[in-house]
Coordinates of C-alpha atoms and ligand atoms in Angstrom, one line a residue:
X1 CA 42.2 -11.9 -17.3
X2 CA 38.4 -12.3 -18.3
X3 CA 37.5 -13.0 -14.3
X4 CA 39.5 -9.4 -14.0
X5 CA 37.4 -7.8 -16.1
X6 CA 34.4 -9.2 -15.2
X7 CA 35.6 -8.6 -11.8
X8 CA 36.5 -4.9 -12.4
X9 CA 32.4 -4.6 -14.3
X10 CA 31.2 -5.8 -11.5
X11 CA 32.8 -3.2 -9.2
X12 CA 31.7 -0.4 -11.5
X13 CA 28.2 -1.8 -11.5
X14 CA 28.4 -2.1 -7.7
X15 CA 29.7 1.8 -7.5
X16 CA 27.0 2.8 -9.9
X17 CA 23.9 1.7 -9.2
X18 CA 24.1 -0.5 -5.9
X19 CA 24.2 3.0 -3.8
X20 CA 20.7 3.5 -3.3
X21 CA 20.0 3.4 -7.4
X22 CA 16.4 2.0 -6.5
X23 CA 16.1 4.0 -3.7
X24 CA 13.0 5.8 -3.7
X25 CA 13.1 9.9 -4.0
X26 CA 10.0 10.7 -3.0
X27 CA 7.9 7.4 -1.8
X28 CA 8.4 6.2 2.1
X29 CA 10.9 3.4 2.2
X30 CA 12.7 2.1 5.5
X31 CA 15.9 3.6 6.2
X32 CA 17.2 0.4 5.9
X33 CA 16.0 -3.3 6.6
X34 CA 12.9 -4.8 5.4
X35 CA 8.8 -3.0 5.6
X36 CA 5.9 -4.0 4.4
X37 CA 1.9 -3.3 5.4
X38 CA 1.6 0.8 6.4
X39 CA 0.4 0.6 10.1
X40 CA -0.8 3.4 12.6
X41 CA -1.6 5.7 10.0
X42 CA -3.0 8.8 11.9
X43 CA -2.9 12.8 12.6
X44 CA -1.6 13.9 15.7
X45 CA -0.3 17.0 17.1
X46 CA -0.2 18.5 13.4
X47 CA 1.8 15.8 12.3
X48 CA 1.2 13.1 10.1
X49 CA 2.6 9.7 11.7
X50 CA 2.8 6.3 9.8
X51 CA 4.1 3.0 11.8
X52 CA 5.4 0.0 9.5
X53 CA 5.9 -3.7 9.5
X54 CA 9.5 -3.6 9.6
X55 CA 13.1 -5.7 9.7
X56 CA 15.5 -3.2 11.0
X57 CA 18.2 -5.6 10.8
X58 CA 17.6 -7.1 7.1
X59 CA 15.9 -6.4 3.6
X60 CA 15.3 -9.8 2.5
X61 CA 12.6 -11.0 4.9
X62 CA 10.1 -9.6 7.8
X63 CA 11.7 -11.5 10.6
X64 CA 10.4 -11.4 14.0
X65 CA 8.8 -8.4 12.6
X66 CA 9.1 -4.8 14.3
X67 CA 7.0 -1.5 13.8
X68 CA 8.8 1.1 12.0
X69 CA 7.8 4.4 12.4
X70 CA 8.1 7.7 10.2
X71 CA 6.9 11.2 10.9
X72 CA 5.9 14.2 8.6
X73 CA 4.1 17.5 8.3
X74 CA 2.3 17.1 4.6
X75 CA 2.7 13.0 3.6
X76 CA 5.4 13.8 1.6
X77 CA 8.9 15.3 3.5
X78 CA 9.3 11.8 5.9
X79 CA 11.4 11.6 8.7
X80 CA 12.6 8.6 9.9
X81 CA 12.3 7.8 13.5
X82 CA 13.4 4.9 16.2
X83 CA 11.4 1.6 15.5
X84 CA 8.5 2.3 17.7
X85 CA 7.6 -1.6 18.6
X86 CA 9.9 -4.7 19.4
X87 CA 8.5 -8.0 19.4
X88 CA 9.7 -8.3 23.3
X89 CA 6.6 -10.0 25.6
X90 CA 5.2 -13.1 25.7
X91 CA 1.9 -12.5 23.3
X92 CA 4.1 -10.5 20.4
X93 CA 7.2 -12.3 20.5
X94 CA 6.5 -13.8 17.3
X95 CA 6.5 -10.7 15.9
X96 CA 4.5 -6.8 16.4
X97 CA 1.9 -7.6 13.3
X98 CA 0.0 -4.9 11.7
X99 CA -3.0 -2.6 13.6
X100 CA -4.2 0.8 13.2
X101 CA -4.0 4.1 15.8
X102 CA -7.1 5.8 17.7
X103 CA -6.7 9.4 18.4
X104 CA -8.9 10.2 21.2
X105 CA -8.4 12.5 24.4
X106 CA -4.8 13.5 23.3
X107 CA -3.5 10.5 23.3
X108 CA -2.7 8.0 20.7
X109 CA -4.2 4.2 20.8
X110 CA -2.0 1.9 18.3
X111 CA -3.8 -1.6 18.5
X112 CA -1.8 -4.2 17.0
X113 CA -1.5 -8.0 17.0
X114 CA 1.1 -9.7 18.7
X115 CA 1.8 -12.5 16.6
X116 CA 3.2 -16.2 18.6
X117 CA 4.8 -18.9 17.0
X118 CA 4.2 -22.6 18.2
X119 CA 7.1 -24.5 16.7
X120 CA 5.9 -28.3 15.7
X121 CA 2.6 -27.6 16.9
X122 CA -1.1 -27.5 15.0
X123 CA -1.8 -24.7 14.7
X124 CA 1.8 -23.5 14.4
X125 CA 0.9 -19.8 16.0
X126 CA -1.6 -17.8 17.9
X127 CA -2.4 -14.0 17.1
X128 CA -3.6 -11.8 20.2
X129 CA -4.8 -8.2 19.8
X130 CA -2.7 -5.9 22.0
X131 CA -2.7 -2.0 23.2
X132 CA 0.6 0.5 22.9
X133 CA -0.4 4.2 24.0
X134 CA 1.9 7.2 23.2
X135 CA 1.4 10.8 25.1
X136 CA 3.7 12.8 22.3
X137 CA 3.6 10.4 19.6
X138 CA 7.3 9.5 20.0
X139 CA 7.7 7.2 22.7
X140 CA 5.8 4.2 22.8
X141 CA 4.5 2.1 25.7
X142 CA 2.6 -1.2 25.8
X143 CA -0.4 -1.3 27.9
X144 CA 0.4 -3.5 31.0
X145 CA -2.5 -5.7 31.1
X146 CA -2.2 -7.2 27.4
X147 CA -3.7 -9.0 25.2
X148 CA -6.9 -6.7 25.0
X149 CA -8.3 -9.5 23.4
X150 CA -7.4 -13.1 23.7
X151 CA -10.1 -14.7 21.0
X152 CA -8.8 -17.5 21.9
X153 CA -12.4 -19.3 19.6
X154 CA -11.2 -17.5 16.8
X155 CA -7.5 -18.8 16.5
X156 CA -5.0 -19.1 14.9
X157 CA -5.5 -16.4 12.3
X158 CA -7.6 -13.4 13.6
X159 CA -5.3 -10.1 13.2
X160 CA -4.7 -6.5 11.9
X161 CA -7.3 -4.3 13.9
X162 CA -8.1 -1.1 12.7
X163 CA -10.2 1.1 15.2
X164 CA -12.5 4.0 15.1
X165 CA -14.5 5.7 17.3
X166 CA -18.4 6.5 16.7
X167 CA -20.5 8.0 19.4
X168 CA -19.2 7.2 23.0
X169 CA -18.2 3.4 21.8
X170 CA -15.0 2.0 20.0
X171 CA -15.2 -0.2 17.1
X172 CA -12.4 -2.2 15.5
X173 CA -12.3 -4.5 12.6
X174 CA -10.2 -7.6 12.6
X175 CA -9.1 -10.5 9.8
X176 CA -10.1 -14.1 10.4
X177 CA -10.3 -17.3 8.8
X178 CA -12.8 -19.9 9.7
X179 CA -14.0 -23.4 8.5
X180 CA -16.6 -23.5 6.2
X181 CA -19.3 -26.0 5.2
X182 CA -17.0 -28.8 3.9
X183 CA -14.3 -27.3 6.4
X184 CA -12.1 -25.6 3.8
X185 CA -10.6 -22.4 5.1
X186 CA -12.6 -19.0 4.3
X187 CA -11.9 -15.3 5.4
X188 CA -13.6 -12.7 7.0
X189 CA -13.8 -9.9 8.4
X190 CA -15.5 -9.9 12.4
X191 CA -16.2 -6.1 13.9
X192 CA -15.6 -5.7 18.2
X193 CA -17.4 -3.1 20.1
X194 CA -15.9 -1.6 23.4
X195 CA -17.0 1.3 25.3
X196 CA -13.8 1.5 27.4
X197 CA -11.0 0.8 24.7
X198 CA -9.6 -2.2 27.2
X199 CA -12.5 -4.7 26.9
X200 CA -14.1 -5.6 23.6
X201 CA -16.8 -7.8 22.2
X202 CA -17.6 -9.6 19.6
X203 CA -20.4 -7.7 17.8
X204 CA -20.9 -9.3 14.1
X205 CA -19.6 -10.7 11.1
X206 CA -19.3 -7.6 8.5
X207 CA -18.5 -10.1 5.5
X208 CA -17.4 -13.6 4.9
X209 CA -15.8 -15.6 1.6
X210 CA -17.8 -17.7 -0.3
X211 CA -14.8 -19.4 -1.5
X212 CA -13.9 -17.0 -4.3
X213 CA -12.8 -14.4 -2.1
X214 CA -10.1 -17.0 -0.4
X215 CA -9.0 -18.3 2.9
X216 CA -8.1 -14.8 4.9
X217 CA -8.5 -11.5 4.6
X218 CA -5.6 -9.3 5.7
X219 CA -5.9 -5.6 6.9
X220 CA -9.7 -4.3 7.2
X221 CA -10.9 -1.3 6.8
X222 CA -13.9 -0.1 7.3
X223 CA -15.0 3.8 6.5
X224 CA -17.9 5.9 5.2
X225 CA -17.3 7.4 1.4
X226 CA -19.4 9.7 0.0
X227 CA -22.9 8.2 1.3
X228 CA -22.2 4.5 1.3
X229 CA -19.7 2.3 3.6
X230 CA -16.9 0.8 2.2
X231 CA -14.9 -2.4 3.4
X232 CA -11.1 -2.5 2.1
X233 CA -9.5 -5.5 2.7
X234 CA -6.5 -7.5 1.1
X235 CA -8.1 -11.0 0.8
X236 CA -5.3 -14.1 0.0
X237 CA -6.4 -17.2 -1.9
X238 CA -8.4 -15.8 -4.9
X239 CA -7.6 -17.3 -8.0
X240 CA -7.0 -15.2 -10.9
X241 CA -9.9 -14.7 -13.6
X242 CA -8.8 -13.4 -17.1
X243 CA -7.2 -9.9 -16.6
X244 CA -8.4 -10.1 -12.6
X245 CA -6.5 -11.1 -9.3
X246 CA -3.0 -11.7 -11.2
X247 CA -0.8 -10.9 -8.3
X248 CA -0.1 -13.2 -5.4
X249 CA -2.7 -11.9 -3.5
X250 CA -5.3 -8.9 -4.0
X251 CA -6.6 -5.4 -2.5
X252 CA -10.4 -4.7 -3.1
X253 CA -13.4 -3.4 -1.7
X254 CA -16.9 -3.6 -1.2
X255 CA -19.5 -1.1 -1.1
X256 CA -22.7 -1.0 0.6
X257 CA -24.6 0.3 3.9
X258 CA -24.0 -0.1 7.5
X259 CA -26.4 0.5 10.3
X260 CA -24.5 0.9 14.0
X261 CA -28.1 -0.3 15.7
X262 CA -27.6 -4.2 14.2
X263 CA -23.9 -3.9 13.5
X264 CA -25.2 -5.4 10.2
X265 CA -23.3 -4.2 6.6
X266 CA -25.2 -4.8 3.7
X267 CA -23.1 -5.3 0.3
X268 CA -24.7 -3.3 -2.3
X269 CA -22.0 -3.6 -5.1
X270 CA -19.9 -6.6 -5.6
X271 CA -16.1 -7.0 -4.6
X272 CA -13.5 -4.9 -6.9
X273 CA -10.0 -4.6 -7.0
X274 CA -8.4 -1.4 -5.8
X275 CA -5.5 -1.2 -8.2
X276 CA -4.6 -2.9 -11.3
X277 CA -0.6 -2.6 -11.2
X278 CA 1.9 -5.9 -9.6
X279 CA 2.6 -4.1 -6.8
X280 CA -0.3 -2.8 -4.1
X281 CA -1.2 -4.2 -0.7
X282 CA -2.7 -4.1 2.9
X283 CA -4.1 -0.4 2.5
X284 CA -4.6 2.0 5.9
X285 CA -6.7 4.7 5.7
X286 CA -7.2 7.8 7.8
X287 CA -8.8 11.5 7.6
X288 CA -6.4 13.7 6.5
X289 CA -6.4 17.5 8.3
X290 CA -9.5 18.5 5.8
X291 CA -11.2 15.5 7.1
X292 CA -10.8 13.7 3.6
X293 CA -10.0 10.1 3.5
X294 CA -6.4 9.3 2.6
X295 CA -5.0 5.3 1.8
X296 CA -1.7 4.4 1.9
X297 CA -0.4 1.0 0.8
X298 CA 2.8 -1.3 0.6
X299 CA 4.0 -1.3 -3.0
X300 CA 5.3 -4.5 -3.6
X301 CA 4.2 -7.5 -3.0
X302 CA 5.2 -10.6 -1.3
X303 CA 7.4 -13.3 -2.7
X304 CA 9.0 -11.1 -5.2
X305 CA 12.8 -11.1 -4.0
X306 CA 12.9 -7.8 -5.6
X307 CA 16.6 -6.3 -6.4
X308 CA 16.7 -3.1 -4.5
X309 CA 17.2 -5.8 -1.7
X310 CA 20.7 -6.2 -2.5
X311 CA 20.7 -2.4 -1.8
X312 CA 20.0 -3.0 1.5
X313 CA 16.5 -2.0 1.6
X314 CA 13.0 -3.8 0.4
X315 CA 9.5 -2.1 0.0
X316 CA 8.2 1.1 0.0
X317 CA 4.9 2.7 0.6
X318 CA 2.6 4.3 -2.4
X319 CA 1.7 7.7 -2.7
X320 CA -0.8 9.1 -0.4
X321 CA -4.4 9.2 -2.1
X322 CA -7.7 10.7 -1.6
X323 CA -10.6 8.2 -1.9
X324 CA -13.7 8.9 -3.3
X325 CA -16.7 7.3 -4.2
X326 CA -18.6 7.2 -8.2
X327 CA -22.4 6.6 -7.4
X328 CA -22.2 3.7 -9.2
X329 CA -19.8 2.6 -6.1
X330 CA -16.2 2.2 -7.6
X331 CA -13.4 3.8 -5.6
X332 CA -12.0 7.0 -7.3
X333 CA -8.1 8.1 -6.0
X334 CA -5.8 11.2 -6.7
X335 CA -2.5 11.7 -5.1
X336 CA -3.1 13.9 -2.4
X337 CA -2.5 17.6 -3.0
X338 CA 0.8 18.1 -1.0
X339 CA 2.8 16.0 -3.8
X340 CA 2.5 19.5 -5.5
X341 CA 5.1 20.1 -3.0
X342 CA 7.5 17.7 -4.5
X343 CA 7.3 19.1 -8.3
X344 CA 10.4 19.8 -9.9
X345 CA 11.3 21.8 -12.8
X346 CA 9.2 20.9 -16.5
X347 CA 11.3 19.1 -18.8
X348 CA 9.1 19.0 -21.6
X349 CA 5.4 20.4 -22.2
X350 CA 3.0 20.9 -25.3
X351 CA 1.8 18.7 -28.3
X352 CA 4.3 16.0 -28.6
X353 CA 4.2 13.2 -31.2
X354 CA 6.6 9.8 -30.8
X355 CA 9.6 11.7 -32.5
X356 CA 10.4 13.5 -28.6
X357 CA 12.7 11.3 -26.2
X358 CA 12.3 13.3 -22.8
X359 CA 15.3 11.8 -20.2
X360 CA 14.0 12.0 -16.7
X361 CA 16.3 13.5 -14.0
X362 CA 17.6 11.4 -11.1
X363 CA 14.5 8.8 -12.9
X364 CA 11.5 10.9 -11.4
X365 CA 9.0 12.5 -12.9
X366 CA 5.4 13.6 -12.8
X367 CA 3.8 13.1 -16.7
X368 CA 0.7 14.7 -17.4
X369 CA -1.0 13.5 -20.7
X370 CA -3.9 14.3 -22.3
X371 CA -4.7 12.3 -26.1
X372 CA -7.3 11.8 -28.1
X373 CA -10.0 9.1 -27.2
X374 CA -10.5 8.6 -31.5
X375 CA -6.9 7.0 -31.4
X376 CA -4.6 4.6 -29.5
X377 CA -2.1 5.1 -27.4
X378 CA 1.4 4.1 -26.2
X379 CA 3.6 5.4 -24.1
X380 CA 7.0 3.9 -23.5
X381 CA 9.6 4.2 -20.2
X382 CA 12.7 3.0 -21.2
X383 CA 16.2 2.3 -19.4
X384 CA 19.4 0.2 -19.8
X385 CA 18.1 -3.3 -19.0
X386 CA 14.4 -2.1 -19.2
X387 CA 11.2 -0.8 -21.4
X388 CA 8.0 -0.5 -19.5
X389 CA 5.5 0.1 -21.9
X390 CA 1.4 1.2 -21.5
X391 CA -1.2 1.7 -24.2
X392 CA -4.7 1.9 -24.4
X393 CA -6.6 -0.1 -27.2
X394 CA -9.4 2.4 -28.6
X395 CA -11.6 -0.9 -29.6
X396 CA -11.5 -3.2 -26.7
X397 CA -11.2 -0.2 -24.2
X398 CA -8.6 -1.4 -22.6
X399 CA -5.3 -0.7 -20.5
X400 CA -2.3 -2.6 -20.4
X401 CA 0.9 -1.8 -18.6
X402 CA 3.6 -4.4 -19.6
X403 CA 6.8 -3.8 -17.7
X404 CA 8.3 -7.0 -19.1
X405 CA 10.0 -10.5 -18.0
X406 CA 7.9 -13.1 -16.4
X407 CA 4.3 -11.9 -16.0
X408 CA 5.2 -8.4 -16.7
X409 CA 1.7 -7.7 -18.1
X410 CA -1.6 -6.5 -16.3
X411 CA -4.5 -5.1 -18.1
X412 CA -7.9 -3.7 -17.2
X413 CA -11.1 -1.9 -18.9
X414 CA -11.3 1.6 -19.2
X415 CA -13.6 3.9 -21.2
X416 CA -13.7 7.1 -20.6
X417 CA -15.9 9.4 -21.9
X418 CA -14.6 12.3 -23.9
X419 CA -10.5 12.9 -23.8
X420 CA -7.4 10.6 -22.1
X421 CA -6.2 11.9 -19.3
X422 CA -3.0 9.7 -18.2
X423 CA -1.1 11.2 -14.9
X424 CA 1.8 8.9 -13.7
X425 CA 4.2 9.2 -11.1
X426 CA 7.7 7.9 -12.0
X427 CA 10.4 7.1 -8.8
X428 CA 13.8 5.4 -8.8
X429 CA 11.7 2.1 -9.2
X430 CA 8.1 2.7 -9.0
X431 CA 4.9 3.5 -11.5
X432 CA 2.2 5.4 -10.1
X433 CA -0.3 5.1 -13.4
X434 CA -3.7 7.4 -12.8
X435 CA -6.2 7.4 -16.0
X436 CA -9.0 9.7 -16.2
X437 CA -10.1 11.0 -12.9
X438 CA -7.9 8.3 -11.1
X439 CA -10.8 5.5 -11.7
X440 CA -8.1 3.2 -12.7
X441 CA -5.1 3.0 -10.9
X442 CA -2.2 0.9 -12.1
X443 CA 1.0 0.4 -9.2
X444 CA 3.9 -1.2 -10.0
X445 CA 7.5 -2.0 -9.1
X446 CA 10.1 -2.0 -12.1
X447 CA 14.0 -1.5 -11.5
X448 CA 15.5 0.3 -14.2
X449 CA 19.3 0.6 -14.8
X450 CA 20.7 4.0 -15.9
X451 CA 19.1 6.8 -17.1
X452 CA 15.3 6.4 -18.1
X453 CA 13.3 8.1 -21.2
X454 CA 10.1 8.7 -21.5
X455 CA 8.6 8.8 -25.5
X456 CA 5.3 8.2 -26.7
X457 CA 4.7 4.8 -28.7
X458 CA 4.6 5.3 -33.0
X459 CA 1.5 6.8 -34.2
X460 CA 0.7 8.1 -30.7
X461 CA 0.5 11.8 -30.4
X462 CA -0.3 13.8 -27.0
X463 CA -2.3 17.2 -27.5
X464 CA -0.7 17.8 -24.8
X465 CA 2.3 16.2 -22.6
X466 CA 3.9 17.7 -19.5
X467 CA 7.0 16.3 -17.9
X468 CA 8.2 17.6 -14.9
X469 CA 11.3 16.1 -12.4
X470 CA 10.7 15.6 -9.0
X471 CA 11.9 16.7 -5.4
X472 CA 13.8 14.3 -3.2
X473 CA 11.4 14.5 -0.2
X474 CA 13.1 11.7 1.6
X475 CA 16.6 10.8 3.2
X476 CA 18.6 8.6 0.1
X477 CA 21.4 8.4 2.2
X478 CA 21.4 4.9 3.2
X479 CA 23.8 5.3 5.9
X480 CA 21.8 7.7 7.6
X481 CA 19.5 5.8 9.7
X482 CA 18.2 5.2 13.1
X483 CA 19.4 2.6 14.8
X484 CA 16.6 0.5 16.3
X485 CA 16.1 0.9 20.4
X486 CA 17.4 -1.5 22.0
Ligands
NAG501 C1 -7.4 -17.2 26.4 O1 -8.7 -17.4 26.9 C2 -9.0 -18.8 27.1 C3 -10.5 -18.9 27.4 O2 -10.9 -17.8 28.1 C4 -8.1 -19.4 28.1 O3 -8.4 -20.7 28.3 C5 -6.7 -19.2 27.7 O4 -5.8 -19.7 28.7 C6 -6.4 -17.8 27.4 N1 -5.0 -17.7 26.9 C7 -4.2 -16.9 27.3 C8 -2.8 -17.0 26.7 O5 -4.4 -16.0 28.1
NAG502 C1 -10.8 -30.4 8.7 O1 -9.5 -30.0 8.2 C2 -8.4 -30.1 9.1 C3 -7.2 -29.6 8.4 O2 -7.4 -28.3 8.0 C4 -8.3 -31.5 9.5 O3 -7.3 -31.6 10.5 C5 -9.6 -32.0 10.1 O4 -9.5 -33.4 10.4 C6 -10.7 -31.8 9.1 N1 -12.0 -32.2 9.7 C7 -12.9 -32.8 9.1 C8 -14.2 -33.1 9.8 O5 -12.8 -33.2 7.9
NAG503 C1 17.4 -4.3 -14.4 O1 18.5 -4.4 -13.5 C2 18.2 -4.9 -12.2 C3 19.5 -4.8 -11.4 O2 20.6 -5.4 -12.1 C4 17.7 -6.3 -12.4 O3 17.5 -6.9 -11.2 C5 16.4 -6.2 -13.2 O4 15.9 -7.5 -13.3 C6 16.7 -5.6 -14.5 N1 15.5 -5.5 -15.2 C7 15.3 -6.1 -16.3 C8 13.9 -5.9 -17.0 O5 16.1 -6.7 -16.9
NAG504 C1 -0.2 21.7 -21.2 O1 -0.3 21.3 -19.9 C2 0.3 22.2 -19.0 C3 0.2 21.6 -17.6 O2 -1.0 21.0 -17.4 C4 -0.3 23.6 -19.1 O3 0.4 24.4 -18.2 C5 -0.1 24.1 -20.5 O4 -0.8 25.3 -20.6 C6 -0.7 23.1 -21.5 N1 -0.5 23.5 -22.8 C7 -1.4 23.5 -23.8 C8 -0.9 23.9 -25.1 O5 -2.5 23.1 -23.6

């Protein structure tokens, strides 16, 4: 009798909230499968295109991994297309790794690493940088004469190219690990010059660990921002430091100048993390049609086993931002303008005090707070099985978002001047938190069962609190996907 009942619960949980209950509304997720790192992030032909590292065939791993690929006109409304990549020649068969796209003479570039696996071997893999062209930005085809670079001194990590163009010369940045003085394992980040887009060259070293940046840095990027140069990178092996580098591994930048006579950057302010939540990685930015710089990352991080795999789908991509940059070099970012698009009806606005439980619909929302800086403040998310809680401690000027279990809390300084501004962006299991401006940024994955409330914390009082639902902007249907090309 009892293993009916538990037998019938678990069919109701199933039929509740195992159909797409994590699935995101509103964020890019893979129509099924596995995705991590954003790749190929570009404008072309009026249309917004972003590639993925992607398992079409399951959610709990990469596998030999694939590039997924997603379409759309304003970074919002995504449409899913056929997986643009398979991990079919000699130099990628270990997988289609991450790279960037070039846009140049009407065609798109997508530079990617083909990643190969040695099995029983020292090093166990070699990673080649490779060429895939596109006339209409649907079909793919790899460049015949592949790898475009071999780098065969720089092995067995050297990946993730991200290209620009400047003048009448190419320039990509690449990740690398190399041996350091008492041969442990650093990253760093080498830049290759070519003036044909085939044949490249080693032209310098933009920036290499010490040690406390770690052993590799994943996914450079390298851009001018409001009068400086900025490197984003996701670095792996730095050890956490207080309220600093608590997840796995890290997303940060540093600032400084960059002269294209000597290659040479020059760090002018030291190496900060781009978001303070669990859940942000490998970043890609482009220009947007204004010409504003837009990132994208993965939102989730590895390791995590998170549940929305049982769902049939894992990882999903954050919400588009604008970058800019304070002059005293720390990264500013606002969800790009076209999520106005995606605003739903308000569910709640004015002065609100802790008394007001606001139930979200279909778990979205956009929140718009604004509280005194003379007082603390805590705001509260809560579902079934989950309470996600954030506050901000007057005294020590500081944020905490605590979505509970097992290292559920992350924390950073913030002090404003003058009044709180808190802005969050709530999906079926993601936290977009944006204080102030959006010069903290807290991302993070939480997986809430049934319906969620929003209230503010006791004693905390909002002069003024807007709630508002949000659109579905993509396809929830988990059945309706593309099935890879074979
Ligand atoms: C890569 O280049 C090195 C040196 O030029 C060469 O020895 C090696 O065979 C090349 N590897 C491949 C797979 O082309
Ligand atoms: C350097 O480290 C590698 C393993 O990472 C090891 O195989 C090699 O023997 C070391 N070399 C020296 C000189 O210690
Ligand atoms: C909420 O439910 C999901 C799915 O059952 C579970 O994986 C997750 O850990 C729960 N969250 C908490 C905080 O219990
Ligand atoms: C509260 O904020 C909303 C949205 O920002 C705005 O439309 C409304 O006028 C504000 N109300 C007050 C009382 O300031």
């Amino acid at each position: 009798m009892i293993a009916k009942i538990l037998t019938f619960v678990f069919l109701c949980s199933r039929i509740l909230y195992v159909a797409g209950d994590f699935y995101p509304r509103y964020h890019l997720a893979p129509p099924k499968g596995w995705m991590n790192d954003p790749n190929g992030f570009c404008i072309f032909k009026g249309e917004y295109h972003l590639f993925y590292q992607h398992n079409p065939y399951s959610s709990y791993g990469p596998g030999i991994v694939h590039w997924g690929h997603a379409v759309s006109r304003d970074l919002l409304h995504w449409k899913h297309l056929p997986v643009a990549l398979d991990p079919d020649q000699w130099y990628d068969n270990g997988g289609v790794f991450s790279g960037s796209c070039l846009v140049d003479a009407g065609k798109m570039y997508l530079y990617y690493t083909g990643n190969v696996n040695h099995e029983k071997e020292t090093p166990d893999h070699s990673q080649y940088q490779a060429l895939a062209t596109s006339e209409n930005g649907y079909d793919v085809s790899k460049y015949e004469m592949n790898p475009v670079i071999n780098g065969s001194e720089y092995q067995p990590d050297l990946r993730d190219p991200k290209v620009w163009k400047h003048g009448d010369k190419y320039y990509m940045v690449l990740g690398n690990s190399f041996k350091g003085q008492s041969n442990e394992t650093l990253g760093r980040v080498l830049l290759w010059v070519s003036s044909d887009k085939i044949n490249w060259e080693k032209a310098s070293i933009l920036l290499e660990s010490d040690g406390e940046l770690g052993y590799m840095f994943e996914c450079p990027d390298f851009f001018e921002l409001d009068g400086y140069w900025v490197l984003l990178f996701s670095p792996q092996g730095v050890k956490p430091q207080g309220d600093n580098y608590k997840n796995l591994f890290q997303t940060g930048y540093v600032v400084g100048r960059f002269d294209y006579k000597t290659n040479v950057f020059t760090p002018v302010f030291k190496f900060k993390e781009l978001d303070h939540g669990h859940d942000l990685y490998a970043t890609q930015s482009t220009l947007d049609r204004q010409g504003k710089r837009i990132v994208i990352a993965w939102m989730d991080m590895w390791d995590q086993n998170y549940p929305e795999q049982a769902e049939g789908f894992n990882g999903q991509m954050t919400i588009p931002r604008r970058l800019q940059l304070t002059k005293d070099g720390r990264i500013i970012q606002t969800p790009v303008k076209d999520i106005l698009a995606a605003r739903g009806r308000v569910l709640h606005t004015g002065r609100t005090r802790s008394d007001k439980v606001i139930r979200l619909d279909d778990k979205t929302a956009e929140i718009v707070i604004r509280s005194s800086p003379l007082r603390d403040f805590e705001l509260l998310l809560e579902a079934e099985n989950t309470t996600v809680k954030i506050n901000y401690d007057r005294v020590r000027g500081l944020v905490t978002l605590d979505r509970g279990g097992k290292d559920g809390v992350r924390r950073t300084n913030w002090r404003p001047r003058g009044i709180l501004v808190w802005k969050l962006y709530i999906d079926a299991s993601s936290i977009e938190l944006f204080c102030g401006e959006g010069e903290v940024t807290f991302s993070s994955r939480y997986f809430p069962v049934g319906p969620v409330k929003v209230r503010l914390g006791k004693a905390s009082e909002a002069e003024n609190m807007t709630v508002r639902s949000m659109k579905t902007t993509v396809d929830i249907n988990p059945n309706n996907v593309n099935e890879p090309q074979e």
